[in-house]
Coordinates of N, CA and C in Angstrom, one line a residue:
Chain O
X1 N -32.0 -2.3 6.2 CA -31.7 -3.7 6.3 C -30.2 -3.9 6.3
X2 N -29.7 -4.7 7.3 CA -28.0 -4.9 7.1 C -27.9 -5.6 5.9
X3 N -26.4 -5.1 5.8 CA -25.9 -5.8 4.4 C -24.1 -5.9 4.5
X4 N -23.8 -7.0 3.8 CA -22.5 -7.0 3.7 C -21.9 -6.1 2.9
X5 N -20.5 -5.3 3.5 CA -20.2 -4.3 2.5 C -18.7 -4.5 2.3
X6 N -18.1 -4.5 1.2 CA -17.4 -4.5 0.3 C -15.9 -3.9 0.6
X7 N -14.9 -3.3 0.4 CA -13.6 -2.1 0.0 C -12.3 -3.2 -0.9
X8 N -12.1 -2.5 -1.6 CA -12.6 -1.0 -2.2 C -13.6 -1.7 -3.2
X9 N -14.1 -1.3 -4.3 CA -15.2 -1.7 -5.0 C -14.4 -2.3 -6.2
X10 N -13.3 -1.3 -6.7 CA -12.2 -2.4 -7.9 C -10.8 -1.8 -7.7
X11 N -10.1 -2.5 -8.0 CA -8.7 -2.1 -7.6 C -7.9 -3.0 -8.4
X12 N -7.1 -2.1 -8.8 CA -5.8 -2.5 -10.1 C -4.8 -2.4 -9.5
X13 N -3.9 -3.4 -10.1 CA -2.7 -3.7 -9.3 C -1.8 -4.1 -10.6
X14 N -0.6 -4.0 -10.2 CA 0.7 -4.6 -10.8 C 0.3 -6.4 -10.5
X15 N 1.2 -7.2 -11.3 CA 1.6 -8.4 -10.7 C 2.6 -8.5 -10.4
X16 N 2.6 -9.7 -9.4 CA 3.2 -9.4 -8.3 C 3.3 -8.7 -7.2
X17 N 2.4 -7.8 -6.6 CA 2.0 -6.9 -5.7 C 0.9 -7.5 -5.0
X18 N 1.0 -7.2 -3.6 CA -0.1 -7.9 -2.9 C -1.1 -7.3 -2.9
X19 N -2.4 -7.6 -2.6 CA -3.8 -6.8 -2.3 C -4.4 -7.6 -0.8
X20 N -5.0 -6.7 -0.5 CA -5.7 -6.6 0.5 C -7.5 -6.5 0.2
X21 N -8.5 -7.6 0.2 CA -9.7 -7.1 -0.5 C -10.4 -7.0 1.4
X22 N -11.6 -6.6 1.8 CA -11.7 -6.0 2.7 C -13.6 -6.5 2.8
X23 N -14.2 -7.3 3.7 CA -15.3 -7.6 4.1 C -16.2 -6.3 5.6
X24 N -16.7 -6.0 5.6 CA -17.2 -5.7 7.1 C -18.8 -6.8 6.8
X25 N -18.8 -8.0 7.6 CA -20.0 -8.6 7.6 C -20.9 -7.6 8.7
X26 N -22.5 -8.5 7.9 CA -23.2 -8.1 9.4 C -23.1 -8.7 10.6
X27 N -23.4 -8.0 11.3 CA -23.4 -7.6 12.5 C -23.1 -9.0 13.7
X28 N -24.4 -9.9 13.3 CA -24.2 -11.3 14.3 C -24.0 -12.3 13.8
X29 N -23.4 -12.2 12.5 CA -22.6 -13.3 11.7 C -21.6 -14.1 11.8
X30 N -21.9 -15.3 12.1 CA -20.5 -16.1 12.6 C -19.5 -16.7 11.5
X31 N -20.3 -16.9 10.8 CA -19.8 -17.9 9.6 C -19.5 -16.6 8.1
X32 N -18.0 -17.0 7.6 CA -17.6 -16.1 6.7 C -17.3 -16.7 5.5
X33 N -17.0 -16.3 4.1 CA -16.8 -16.9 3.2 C -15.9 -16.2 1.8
X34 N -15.4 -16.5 1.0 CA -15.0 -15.6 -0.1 C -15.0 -16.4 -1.3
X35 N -15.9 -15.8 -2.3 CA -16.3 -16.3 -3.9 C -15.2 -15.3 -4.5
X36 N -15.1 -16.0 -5.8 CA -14.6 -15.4 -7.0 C -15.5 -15.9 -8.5
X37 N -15.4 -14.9 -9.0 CA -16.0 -15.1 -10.7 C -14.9 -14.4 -11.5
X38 N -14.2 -15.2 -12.3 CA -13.3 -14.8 -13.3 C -14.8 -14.5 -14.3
X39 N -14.5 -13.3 -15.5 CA -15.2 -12.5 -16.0 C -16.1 -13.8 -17.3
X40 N -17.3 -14.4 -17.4 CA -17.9 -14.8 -18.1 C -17.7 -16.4 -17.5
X41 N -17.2 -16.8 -16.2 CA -17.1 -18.2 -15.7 C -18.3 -18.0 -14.4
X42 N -17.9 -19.1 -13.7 CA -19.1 -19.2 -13.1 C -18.7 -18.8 -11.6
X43 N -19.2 -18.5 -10.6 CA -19.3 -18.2 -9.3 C -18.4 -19.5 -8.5
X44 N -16.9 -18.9 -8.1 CA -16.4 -20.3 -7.7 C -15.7 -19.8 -5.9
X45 N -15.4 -21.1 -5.3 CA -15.7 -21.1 -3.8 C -14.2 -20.9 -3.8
X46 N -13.8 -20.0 -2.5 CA -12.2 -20.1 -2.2 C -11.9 -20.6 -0.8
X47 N -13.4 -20.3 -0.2 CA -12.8 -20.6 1.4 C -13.6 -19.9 2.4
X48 N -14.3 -20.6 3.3 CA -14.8 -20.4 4.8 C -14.1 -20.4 5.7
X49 N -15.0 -19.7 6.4 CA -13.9 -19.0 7.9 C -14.6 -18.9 9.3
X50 N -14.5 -19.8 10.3 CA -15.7 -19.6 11.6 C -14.7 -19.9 12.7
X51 N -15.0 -18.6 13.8 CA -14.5 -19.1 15.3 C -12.8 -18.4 15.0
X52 N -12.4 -18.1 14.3 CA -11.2 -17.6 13.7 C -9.8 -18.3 13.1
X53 N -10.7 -19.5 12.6 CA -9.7 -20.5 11.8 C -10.5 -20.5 10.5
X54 N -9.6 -21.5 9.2 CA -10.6 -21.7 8.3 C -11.0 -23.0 8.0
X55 N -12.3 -23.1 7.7 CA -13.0 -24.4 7.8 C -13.1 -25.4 6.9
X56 N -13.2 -24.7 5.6 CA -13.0 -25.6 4.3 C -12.3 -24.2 3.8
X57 N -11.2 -24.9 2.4 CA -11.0 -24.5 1.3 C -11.2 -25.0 0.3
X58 N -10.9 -24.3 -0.9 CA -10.9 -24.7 -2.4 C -9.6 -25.4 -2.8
X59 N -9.5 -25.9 -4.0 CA -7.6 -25.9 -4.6 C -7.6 -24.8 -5.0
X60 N -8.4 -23.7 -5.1 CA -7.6 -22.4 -5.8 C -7.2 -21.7 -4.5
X61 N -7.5 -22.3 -3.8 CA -6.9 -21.3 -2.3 C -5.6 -21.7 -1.7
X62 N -4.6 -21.3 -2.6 CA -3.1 -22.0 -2.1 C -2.4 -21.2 -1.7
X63 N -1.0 -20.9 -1.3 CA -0.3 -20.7 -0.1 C -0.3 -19.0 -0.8
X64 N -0.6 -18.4 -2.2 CA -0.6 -17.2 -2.1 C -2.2 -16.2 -1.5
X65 N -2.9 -17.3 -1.2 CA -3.7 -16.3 -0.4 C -4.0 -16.6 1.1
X66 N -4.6 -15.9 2.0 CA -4.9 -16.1 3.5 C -6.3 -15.1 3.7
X67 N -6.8 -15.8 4.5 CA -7.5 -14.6 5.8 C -7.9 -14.5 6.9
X68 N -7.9 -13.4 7.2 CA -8.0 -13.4 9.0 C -9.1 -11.9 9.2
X69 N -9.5 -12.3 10.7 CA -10.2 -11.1 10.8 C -9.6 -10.3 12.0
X70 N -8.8 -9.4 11.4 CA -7.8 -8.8 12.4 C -8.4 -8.1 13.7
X71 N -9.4 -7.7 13.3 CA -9.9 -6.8 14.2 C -11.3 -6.8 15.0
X72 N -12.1 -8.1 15.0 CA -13.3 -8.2 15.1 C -14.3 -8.0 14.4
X73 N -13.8 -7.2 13.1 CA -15.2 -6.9 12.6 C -15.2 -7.2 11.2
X74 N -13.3 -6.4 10.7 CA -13.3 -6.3 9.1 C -12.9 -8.1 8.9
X75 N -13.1 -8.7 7.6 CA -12.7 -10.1 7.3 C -12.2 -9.7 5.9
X76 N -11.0 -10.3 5.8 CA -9.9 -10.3 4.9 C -9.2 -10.7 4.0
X77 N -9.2 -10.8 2.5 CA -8.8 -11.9 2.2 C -7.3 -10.9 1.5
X78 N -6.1 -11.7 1.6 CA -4.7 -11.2 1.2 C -4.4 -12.3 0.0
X79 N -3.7 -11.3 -1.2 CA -3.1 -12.3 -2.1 C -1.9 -11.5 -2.1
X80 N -1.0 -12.5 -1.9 CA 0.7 -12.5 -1.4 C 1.4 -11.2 -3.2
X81 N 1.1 -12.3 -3.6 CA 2.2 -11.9 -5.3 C 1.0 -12.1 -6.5
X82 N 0.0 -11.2 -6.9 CA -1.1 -11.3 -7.5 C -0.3 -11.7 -9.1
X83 N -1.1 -12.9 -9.8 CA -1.3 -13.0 -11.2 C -1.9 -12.6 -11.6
X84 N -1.8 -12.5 -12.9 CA -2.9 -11.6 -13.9 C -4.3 -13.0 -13.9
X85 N -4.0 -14.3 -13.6 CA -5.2 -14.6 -13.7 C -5.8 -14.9 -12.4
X86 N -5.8 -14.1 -11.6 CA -6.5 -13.5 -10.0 C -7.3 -12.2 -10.6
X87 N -6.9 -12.0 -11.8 CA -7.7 -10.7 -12.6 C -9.7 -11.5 -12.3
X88 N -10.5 -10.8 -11.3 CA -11.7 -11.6 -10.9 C -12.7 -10.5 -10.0
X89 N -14.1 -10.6 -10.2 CA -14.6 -10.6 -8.9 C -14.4 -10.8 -8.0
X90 N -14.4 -10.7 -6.5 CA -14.3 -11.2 -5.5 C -15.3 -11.1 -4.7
X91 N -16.3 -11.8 -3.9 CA -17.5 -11.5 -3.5 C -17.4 -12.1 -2.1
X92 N -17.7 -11.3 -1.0 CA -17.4 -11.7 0.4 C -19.0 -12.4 0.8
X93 N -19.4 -13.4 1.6 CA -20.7 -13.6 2.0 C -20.4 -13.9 3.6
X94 N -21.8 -13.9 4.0 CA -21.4 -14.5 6.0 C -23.1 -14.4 5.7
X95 N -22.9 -15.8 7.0 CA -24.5 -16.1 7.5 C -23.8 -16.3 9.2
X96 N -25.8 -16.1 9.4 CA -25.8 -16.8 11.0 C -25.4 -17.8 10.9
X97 N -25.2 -18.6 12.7 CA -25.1 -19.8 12.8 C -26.4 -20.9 12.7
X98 N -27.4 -20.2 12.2 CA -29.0 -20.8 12.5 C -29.7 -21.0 11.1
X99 N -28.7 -20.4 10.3 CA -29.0 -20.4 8.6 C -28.6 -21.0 7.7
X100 N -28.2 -22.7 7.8 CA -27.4 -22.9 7.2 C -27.5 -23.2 5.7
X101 N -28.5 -22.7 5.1 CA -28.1 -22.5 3.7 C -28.1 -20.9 3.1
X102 N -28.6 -19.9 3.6 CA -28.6 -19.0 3.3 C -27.6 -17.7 3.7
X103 N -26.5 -17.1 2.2 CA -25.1 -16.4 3.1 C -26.1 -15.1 2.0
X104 N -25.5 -14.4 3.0 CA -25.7 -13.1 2.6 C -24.3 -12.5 2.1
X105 N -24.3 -11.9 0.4 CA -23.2 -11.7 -0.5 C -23.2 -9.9 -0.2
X106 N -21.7 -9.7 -0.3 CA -21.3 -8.3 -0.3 C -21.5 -8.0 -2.0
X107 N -21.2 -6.9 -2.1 CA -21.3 -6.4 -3.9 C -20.3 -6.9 -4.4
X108 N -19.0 -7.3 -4.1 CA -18.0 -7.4 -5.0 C -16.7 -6.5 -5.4
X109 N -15.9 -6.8 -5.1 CA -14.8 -6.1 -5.5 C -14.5 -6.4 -6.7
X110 N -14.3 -5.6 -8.0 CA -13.1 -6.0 -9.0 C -11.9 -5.9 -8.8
X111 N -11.0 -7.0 -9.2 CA -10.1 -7.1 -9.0 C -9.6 -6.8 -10.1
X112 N -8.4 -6.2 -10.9 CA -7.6 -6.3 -12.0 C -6.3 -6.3 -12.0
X113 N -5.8 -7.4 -12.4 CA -4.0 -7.5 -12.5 C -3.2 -7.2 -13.4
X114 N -2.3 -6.2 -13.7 CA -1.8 -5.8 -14.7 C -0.2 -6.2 -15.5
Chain W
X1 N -18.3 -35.0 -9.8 CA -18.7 -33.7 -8.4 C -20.1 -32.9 -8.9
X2 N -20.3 -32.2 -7.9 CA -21.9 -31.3 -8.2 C -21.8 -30.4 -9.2
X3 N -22.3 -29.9 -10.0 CA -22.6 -29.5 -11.0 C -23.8 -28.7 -11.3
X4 N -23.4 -27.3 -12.0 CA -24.8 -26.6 -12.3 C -25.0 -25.9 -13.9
X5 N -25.3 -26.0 -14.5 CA -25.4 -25.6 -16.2 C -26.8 -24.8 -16.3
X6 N -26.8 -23.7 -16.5 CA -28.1 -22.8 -16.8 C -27.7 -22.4 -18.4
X7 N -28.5 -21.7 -19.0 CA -29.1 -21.2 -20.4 C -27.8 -19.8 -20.6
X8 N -26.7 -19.3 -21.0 CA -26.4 -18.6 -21.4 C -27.1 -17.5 -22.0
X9 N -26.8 -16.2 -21.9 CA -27.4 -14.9 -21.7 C -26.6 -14.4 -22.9
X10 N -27.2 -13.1 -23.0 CA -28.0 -12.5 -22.6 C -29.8 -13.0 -22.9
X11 N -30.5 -13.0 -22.0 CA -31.7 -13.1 -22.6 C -32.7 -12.0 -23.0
X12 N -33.1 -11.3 -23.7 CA -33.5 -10.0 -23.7 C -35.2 -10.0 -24.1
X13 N -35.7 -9.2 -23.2 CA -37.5 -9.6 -23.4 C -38.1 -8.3 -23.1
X14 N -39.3 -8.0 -24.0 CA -39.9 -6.5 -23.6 C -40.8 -6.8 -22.2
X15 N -40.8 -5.8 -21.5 CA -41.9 -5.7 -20.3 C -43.0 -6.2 -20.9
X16 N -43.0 -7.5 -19.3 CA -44.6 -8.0 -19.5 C -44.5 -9.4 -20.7
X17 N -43.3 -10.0 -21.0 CA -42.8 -10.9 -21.5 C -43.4 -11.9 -20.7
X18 N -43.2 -13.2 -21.2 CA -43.3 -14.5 -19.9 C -41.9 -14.6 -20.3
X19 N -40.9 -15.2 -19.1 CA -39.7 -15.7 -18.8 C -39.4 -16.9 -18.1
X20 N -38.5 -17.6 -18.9 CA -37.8 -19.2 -18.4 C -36.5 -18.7 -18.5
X21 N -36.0 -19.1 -17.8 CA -34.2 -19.3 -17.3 C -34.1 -20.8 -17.2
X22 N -33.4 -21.8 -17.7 CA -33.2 -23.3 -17.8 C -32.1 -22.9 -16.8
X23 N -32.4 -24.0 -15.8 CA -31.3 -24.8 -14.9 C -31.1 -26.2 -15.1
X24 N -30.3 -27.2 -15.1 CA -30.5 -28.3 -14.5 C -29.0 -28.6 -13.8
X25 N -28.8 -29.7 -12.8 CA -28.0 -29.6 -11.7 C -27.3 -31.3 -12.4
X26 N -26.0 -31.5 -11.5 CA -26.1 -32.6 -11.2 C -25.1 -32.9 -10.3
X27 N -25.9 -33.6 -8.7 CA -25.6 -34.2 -7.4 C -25.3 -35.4 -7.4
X28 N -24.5 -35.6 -6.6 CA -24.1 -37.3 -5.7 C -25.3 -37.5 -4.6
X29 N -25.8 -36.3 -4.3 CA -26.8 -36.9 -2.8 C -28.0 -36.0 -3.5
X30 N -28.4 -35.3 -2.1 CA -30.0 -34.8 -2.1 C -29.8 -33.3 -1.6
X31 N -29.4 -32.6 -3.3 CA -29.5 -31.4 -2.8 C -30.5 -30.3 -2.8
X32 N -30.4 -29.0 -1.8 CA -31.1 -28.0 -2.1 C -30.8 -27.1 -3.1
X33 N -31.8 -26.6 -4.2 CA -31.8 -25.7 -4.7 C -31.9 -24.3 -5.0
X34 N -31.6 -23.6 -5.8 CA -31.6 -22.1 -5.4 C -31.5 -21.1 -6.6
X35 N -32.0 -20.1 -6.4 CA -31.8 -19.1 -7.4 C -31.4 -17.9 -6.5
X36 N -30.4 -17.4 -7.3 CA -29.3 -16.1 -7.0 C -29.8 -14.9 -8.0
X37 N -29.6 -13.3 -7.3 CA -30.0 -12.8 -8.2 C -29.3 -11.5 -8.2
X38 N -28.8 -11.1 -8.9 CA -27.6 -9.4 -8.9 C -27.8 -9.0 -9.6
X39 N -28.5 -7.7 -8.8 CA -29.1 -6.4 -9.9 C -27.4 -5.6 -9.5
X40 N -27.6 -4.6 -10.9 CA -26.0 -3.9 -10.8 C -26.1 -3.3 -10.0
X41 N -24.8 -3.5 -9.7 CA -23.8 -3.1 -8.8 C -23.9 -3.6 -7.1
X42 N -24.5 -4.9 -7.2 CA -25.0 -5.0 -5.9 C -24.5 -6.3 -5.8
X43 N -24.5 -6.9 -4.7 CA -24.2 -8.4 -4.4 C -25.5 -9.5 -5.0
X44 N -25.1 -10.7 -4.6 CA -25.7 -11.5 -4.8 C -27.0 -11.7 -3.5
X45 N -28.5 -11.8 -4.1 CA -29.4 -12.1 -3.0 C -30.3 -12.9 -3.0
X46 N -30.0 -13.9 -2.2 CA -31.3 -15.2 -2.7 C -32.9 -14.8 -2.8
X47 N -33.1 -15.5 -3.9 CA -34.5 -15.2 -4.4 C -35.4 -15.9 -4.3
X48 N -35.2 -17.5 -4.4 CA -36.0 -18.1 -3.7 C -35.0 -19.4 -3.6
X49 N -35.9 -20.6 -3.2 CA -35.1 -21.6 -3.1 C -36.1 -22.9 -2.7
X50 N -35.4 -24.5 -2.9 CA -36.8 -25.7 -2.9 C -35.8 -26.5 -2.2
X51 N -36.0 -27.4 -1.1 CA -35.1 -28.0 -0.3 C -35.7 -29.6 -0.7
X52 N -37.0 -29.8 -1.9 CA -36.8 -31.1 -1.5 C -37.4 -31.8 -2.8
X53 N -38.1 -32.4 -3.5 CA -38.4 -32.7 -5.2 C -40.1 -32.1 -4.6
X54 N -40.0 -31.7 -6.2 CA -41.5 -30.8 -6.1 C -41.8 -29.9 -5.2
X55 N -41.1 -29.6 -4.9 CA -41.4 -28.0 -3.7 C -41.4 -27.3 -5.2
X56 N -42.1 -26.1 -4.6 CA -42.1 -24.6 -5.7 C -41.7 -23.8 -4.5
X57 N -40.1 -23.1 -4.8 CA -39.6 -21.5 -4.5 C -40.5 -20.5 -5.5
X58 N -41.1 -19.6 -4.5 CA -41.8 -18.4 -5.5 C -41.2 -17.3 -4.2
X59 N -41.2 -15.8 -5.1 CA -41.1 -14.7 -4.6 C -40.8 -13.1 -5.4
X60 N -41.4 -12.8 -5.3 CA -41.2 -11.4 -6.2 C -42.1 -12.2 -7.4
X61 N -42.9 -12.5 -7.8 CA -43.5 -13.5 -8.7 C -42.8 -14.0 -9.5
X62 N -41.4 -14.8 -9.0 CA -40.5 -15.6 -10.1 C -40.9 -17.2 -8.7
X63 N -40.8 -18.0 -9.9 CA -41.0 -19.4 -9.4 C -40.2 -20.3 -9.9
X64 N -39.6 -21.1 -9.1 CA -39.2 -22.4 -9.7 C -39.7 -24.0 -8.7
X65 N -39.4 -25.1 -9.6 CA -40.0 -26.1 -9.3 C -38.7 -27.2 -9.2
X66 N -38.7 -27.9 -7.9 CA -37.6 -28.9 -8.2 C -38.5 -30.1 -9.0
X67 N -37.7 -30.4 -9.6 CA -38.0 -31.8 -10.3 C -36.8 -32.8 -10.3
X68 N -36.8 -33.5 -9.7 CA -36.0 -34.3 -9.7 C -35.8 -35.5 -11.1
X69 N -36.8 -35.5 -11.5 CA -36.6 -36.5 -12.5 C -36.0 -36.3 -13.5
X70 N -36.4 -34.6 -13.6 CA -35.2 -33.9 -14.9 C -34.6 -33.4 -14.4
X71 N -33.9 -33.3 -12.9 CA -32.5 -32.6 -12.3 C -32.9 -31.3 -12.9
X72 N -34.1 -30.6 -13.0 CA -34.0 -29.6 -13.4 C -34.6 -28.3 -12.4
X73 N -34.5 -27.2 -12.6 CA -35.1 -25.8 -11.9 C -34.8 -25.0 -11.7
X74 N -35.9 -24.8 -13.4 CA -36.0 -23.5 -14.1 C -36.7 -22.5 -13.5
X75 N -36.6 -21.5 -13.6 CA -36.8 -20.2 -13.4 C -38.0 -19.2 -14.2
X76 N -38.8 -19.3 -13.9 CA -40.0 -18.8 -14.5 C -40.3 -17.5 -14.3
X77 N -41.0 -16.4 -15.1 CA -41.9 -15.3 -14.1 C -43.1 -14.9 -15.6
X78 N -44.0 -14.7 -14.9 CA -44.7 -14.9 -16.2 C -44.9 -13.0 -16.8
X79 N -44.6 -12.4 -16.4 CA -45.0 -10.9 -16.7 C -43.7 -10.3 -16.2
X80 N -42.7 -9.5 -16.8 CA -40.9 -9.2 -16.7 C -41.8 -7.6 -16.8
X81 N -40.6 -7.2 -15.4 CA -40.7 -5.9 -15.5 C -39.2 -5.3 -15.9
X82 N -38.8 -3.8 -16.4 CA -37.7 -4.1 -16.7 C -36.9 -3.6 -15.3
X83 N -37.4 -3.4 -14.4 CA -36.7 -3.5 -12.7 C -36.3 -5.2 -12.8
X84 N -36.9 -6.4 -13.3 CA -36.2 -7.4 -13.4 C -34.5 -7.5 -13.7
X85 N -34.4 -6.6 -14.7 CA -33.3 -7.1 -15.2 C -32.4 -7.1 -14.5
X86 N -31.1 -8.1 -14.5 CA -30.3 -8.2 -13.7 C -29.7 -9.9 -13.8
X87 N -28.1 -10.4 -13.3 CA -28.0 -11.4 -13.5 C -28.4 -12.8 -12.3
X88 N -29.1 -13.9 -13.0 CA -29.6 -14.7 -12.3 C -28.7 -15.9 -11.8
X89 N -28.4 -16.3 -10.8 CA -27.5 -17.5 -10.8 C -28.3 -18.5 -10.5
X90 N -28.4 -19.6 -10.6 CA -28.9 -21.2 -10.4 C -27.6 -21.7 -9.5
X91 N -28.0 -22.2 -8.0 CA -26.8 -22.7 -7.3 C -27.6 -23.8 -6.5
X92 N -26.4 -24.8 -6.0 CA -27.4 -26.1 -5.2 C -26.7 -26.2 -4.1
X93 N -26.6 -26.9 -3.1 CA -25.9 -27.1 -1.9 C -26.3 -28.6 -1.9
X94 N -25.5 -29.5 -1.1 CA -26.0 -30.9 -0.7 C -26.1 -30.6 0.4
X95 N -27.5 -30.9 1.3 CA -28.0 -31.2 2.4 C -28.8 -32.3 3.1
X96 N -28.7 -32.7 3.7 CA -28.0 -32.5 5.1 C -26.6 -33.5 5.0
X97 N -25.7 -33.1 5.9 CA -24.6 -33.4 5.6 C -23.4 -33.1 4.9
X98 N -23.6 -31.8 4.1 CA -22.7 -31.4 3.2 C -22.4 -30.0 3.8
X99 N -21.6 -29.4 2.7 CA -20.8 -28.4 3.4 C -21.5 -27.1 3.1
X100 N -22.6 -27.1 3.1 CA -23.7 -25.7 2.8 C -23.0 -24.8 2.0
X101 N -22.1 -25.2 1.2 CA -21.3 -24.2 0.3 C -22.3 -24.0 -1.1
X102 N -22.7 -23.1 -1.6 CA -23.5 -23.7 -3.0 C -22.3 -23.7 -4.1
X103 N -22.7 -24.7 -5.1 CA -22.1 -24.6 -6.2 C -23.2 -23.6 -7.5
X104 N -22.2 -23.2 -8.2 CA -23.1 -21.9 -8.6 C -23.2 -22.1 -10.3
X105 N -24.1 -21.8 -11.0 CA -23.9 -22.0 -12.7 C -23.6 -20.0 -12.8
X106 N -23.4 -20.3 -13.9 CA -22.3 -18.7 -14.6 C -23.1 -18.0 -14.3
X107 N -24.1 -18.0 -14.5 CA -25.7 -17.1 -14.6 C -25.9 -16.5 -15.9
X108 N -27.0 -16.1 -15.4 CA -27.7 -15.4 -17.1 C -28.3 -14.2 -16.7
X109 N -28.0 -13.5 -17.8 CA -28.4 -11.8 -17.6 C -29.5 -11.8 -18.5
X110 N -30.8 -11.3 -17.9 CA -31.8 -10.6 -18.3 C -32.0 -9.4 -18.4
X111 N -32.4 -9.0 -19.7 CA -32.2 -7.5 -20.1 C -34.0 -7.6 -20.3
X112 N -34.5 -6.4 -19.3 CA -36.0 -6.6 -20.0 C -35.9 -4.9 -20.7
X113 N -36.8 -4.7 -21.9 CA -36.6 -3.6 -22.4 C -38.0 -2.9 -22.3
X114 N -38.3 -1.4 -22.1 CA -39.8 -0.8 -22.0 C -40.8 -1.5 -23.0

């Protein structure tokens, strides 16, 4: 069964150092997305992505993060100068254009800021 | 704004338990319902879901019921296997017309034991 997959799975970083977290959706998915869960809070929205702009964001999605999908396939989210409270899950999702309530979630990256 | 509050975890039950997970929501319009479900190390995967008052989401034999009158929908299964265990999310979306984003409660972890 396709599935959304993840890179890297947790990655530690300095603050102030940028990251790179890394999506490959499936296959005929138009519509892209990126969650976060800071550790014991709840599943929160940062930002959708369709046609190669982005379509809604969050207020937590401010000028230190972006994404693009450079290459056709991988979708990307970049945090410029990481805080320690970006210390989070990050969870990629993408649906069809024919499903509009159901995204199919990648595993998650751990994030940790040091 | 939308809103989701589920039962804080861990909830821990031997195989073959009956199981409730409490949801209840709170919307400006007429939203769909949903339960989320992440066994480790894996993403998030809808489990079922009720698009309208009194529908029943069932699958994998977990059910819930929208109720509108108590903004509630809980999460039932009446016999836990411990392949259940894993964390549950309660999430809603406003539809039609809204931005199919769900809003998500923390979730609750189910630990079923032999």
């Amino acid at each position: 069964e396709p599935e959304v997959t993840q890179t890297p799975s947790h990655q530690v970083t300095q603050m102030g150092q940028e990251v790179i977290l890394r999506c490959v959706p499936i296959s005929n998915h138009l519509y892209f997305y990126w969650y976060r869960q800071i550790l014991g809070q709840k599943v929160e929205f940062l930002v959708s992505f369709y046609n190669n702009e982005i379509s809604e964001k969050s207020e937590i999605f401010d000028d230190q993060f972006s994404v693009e999908r450079p290459d056709g396939s991988n979708f990307t989210l970049k945090i410029r100068s990481t805080k320690l409270e970006d210390s989070a899950m990050y969870f990629c999702a993408t649906r069809t254009s024919g499903s509009y309530n159901e995204q199919f979630f990648g595993p998650g990256t751990r994030l940790t800021v040091l | 704004g939308d809103s989701v509050t589920q039962m804080e975890g861990p909830v821990t039950l031997s195989e073959e338990a009956f199981l409730t997970i409490n949801c209840t929501y709170t919307a400006t319009g007429y939203p769909s319902l949903f339960w989320y479900v992440q066994y480790p190390g894996e993403g998030l995967q809808l489990l079922l879901k009720a698009t309208k008052a009194d529908d029943k989401g069932s699958n994998k034999g977990f059910e819930a019921t929208y109720r509108k009158e108590t903004t509630s929908f809980h999460l039932e299964k009446g016999s836990v296997q411990v392949s259940d265990s894993a964390v549950y999310f309660c999430a809603l979306s406003e539809t039609p017309g809204g931005s199919y984003i769900p809003t998500f409660g923390r979730g609750t972890s189910l630990i079923v034991h032999p």
